[in-house]
Tab-separated table of C-alpha atoms in Angstrom:
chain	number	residue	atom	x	y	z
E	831	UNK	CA	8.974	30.022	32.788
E	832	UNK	CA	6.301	27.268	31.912
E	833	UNK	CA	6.142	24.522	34.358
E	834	UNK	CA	5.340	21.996	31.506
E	835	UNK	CA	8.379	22.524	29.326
E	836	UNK	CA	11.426	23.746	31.802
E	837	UNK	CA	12.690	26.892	31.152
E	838	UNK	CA	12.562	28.083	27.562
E	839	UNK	CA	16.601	28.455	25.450
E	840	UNK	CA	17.059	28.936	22.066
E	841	UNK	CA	18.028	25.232	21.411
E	842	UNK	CA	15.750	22.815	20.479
E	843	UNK	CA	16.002	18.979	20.997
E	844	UNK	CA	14.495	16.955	18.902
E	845	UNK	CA	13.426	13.173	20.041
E	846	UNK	CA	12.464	10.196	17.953
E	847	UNK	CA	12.922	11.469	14.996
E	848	UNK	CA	16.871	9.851	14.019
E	849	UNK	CA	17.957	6.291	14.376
E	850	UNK	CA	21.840	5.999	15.069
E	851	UNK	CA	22.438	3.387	12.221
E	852	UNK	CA	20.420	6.003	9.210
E	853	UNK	CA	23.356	8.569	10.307
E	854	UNK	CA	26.187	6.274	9.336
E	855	UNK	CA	25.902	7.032	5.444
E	856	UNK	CA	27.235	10.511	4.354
E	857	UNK	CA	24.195	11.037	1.548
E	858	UNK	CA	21.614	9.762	3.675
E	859	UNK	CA	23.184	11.960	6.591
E	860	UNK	CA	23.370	15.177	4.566
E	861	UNK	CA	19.799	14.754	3.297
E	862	UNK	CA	18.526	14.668	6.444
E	863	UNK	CA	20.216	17.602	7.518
E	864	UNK	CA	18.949	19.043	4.603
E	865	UNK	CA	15.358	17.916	5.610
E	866	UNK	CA	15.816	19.444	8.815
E	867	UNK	CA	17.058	22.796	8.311
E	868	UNK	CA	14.518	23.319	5.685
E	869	UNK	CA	11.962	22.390	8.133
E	870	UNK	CA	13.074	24.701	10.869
E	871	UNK	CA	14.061	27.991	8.952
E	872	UNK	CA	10.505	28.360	8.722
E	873	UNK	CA	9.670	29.307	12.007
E	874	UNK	CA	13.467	31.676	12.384
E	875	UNK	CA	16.715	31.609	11.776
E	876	UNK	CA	18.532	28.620	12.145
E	877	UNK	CA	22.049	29.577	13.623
E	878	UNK	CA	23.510	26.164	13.785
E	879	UNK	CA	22.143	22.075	13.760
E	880	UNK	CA	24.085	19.529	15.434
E	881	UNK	CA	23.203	16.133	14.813
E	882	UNK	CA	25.453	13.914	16.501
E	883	UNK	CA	26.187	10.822	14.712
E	884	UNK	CA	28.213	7.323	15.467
E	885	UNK	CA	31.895	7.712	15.582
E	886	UNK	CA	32.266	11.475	15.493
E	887	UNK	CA	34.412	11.975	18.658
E	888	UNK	CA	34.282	15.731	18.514
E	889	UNK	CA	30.985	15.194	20.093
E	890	UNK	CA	30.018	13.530	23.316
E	891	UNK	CA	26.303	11.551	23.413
E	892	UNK	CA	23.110	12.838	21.774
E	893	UNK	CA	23.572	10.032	19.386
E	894	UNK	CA	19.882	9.783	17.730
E	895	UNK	CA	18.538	13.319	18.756
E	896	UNK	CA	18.972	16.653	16.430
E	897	UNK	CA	19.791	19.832	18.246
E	898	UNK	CA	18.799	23.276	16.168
E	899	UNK	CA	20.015	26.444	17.722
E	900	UNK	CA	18.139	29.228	16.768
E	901	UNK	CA	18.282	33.200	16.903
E	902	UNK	CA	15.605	34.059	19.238
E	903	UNK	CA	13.901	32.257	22.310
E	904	UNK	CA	10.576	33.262	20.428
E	905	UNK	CA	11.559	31.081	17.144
E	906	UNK	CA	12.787	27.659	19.278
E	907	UNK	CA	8.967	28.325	21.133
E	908	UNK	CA	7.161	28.676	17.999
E	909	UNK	CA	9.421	25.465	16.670
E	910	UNK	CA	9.048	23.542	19.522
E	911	UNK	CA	4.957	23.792	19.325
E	912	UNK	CA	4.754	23.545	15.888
E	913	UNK	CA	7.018	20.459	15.137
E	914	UNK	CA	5.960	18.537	18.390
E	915	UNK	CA	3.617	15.683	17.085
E	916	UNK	CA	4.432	15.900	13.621
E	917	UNK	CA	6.065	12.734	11.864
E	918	UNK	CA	9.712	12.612	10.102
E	919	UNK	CA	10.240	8.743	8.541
E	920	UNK	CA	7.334	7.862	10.001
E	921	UNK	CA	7.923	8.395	13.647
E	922	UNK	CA	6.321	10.910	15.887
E	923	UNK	CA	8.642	13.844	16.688
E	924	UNK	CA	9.013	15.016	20.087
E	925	UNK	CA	10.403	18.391	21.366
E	926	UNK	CA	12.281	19.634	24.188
E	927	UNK	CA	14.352	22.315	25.139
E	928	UNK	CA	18.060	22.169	25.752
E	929	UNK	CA	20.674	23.715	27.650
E	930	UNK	CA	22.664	26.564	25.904
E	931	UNK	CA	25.745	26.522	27.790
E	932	UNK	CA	25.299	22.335	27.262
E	933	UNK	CA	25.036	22.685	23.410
E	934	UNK	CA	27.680	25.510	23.714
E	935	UNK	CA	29.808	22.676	25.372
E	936	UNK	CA	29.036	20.070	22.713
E	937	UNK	CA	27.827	18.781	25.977
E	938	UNK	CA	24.647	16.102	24.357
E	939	UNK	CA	22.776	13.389	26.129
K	1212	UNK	CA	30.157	20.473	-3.863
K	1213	UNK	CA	28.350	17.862	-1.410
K	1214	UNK	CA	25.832	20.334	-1.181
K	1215	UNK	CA	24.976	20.610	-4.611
K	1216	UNK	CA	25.304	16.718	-4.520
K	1217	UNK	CA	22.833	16.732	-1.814
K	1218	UNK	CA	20.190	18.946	-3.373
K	1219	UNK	CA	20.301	16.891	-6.687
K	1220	UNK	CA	19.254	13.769	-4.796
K	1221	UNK	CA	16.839	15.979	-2.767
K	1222	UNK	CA	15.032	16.190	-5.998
K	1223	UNK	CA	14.531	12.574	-6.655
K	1224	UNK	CA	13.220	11.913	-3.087
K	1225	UNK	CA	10.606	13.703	-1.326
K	1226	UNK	CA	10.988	15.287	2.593
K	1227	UNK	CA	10.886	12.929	5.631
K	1228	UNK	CA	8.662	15.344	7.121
K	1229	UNK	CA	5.272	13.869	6.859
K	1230	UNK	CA	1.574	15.869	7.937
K	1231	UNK	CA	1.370	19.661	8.190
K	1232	UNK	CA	1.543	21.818	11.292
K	1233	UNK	CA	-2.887	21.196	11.290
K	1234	UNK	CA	-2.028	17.407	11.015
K	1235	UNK	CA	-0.635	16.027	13.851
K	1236	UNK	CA	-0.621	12.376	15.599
K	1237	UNK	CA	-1.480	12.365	19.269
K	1238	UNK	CA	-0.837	9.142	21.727
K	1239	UNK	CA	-3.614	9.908	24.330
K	1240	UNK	CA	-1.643	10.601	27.324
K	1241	UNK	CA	1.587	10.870	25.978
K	1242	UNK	CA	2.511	14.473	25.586
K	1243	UNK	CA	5.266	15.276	22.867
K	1244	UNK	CA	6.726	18.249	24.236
K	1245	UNK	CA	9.288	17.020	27.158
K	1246	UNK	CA	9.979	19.018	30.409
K	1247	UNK	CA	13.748	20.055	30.284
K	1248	UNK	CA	13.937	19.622	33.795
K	1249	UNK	CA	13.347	15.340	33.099
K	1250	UNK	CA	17.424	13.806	33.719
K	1251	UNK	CA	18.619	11.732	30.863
K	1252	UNK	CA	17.422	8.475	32.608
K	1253	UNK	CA	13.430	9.581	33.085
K	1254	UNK	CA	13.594	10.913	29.533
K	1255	UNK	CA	14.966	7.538	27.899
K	1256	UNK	CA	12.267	5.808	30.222
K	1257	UNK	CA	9.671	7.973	28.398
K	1258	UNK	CA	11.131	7.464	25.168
K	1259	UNK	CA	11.420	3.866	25.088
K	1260	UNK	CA	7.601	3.528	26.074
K	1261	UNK	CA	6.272	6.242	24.159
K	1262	UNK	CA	7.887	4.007	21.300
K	1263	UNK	CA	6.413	1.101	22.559
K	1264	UNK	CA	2.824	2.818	21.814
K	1265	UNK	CA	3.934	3.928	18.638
K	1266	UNK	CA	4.571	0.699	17.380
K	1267	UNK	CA	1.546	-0.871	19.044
K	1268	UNK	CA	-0.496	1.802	17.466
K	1269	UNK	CA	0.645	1.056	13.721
K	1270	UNK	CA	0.263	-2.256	14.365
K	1271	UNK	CA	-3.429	-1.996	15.660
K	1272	UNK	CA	-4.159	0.146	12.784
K	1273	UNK	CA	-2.018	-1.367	9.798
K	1274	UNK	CA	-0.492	1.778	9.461
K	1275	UNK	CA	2.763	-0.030	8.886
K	1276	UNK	CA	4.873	2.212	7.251
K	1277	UNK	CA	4.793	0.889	3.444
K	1278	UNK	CA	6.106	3.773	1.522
K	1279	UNK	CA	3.687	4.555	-1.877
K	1280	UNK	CA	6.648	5.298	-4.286
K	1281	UNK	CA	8.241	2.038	-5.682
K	1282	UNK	CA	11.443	4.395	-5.868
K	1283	UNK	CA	11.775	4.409	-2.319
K	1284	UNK	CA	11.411	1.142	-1.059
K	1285	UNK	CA	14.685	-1.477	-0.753
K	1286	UNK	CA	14.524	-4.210	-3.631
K	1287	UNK	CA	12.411	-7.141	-2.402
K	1288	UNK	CA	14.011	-10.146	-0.993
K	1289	UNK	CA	13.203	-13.321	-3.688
K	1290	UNK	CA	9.708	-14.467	-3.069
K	1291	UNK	CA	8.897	-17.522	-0.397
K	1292	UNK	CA	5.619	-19.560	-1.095
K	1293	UNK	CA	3.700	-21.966	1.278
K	1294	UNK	CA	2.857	-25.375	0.239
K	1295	UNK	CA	-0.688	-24.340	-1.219
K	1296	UNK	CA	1.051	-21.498	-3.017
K	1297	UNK	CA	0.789	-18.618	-1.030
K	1298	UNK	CA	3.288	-16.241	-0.226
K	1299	UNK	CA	4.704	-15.779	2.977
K	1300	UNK	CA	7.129	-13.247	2.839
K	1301	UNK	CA	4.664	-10.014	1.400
K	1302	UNK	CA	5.815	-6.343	2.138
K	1303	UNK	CA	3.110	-6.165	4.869
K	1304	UNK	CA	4.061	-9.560	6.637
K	1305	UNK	CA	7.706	-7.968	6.499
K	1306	UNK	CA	6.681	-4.489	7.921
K	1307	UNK	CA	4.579	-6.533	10.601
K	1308	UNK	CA	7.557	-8.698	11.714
K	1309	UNK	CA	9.731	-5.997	11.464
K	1310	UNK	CA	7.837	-3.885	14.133
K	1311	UNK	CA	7.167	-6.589	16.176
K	1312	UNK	CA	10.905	-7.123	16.776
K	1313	UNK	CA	11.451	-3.527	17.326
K	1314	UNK	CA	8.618	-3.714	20.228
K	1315	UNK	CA	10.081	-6.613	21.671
K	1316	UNK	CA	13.443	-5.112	21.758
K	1317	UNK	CA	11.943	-2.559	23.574
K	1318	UNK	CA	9.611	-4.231	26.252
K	1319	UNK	CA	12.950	-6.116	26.753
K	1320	UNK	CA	14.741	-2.301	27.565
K	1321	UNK	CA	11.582	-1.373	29.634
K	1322	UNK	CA	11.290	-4.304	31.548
K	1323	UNK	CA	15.105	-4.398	32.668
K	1324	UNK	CA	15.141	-0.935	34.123
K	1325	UNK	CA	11.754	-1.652	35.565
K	1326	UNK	CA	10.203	-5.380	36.066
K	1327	UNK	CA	6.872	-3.567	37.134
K	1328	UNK	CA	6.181	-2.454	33.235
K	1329	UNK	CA	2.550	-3.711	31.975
K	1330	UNK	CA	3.643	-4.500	28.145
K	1331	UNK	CA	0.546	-3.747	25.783
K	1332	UNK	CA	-2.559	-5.943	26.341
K	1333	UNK	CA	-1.851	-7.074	22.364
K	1334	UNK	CA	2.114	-8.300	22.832
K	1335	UNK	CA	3.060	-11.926	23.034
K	1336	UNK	CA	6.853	-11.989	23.522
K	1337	UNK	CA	8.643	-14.495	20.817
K	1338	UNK	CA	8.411	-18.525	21.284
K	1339	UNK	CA	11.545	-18.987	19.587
K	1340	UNK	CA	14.234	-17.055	19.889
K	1341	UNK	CA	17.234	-17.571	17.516
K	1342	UNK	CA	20.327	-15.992	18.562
């Protein structure tokens, strides 16, 4: 377990990179999804990507964070470092672990 | 199929990813990897004034923002001169005002949960505000 980061999961959190009011249309939505995945599949296999948006009840919170589950522990590390600092719509992305039971739960804050 | 949908307009507009893995932006000070162990209230704290630096940063550089491609920018709002001709309203006045507002908006956040919070040396919170 590294101190600086918590203990390591196969979900990754990503911060600062969504704004609530881009998720609201369906194109713009689905593009960044697309952005996203295509991003991430390069360092593993991305199992699922939840990217809770405003006024989908079937999740709870998370609204303006993107959470990628991947395969392995080793692929959300390699992920986390490499996409940490780099900029989506202009803003610098920030990683995190999360929870697996939590994002099994649909459990988001 | 939305996907197919999706990939067409994929085409026409490049990825929101910006830099390469050897291209990063650092805010001295301000990691960008997050302890999970921070609870949801220390990690918004950190969020809100890592985007106050952010901001402060593009506008200390005049890295505003201002997309390249003509393509992806919203139509421009109709034109307002000053008396001596000038205009007021340019893309980079708009960017600028924009961010400013987005800063305040955020001191505003930072200051309520804690009325200790320095705001950046460079912010001078809004003489009028119009509600």
């Amino acid at each position: 377990v590294d101190v600086s980061t918590g203990k390591a999961t196969e979900v990754l959190c990503l911060l600062n990179m969504v704004l609530p009011s881009e998720l609201t249309d369906d194109d713009e939505y689905d593009d960044i999804r697309t952005d996203i995945k295509q991003e991430c599949a390069k360092y593993g296999k991305v199992k699922s990507l939840k990217i809770p948006r405003p006024g989908d009840d079937s999740i709870q919170g998370g609204c303006g964070k993107v959470f990628v589950r991947f395969e392995s522990i080793d692929d959300c590390k390699k992920a986390l470092n490499a996409l940490s600092g780099r900029k989506f719509s202009g803003r610098i992305v920030m990683t995190s672990f999360y929870d697996l039971e939590k994002y099994k739960r649909k459990d988001f804050q | 199929n939305s996907m197919d949908g999706a990939a067409e307009r994929k085409r026409k507009r490049k990825s929101r990813w910006g830099g390469t893995e050897k291209d990063k932006t650092f805010i001295p000070g301000m990691p960008t990897i997050l302890p999970s162990t921070l609870d949801p209230a220390q990690q918004e704290a950190y969020l809100v004034q890592f985007q106050i630096e952010e901001i402060s940063r593009k506008l200390r550089t005049g890295d505003l923002g201002i997309t390249q491609t003509p393509e992806e920018r919203s139509p421009s709002p109709e034109p307002i001169y000053s008396s001596d001709g000038k205009r007021l309203n340019t893309r980079e006045f708009r960017y600028r005002k924009r961010l400013e507002e987005q800063r305040h908006q955020l001191i505003v956040k930072m200051q309520a949960v804690n009325p200790e919070f320095k705001p950046p040396a460079d912010y001078k919170p809004p003489v009028t505000r119009v509600s």
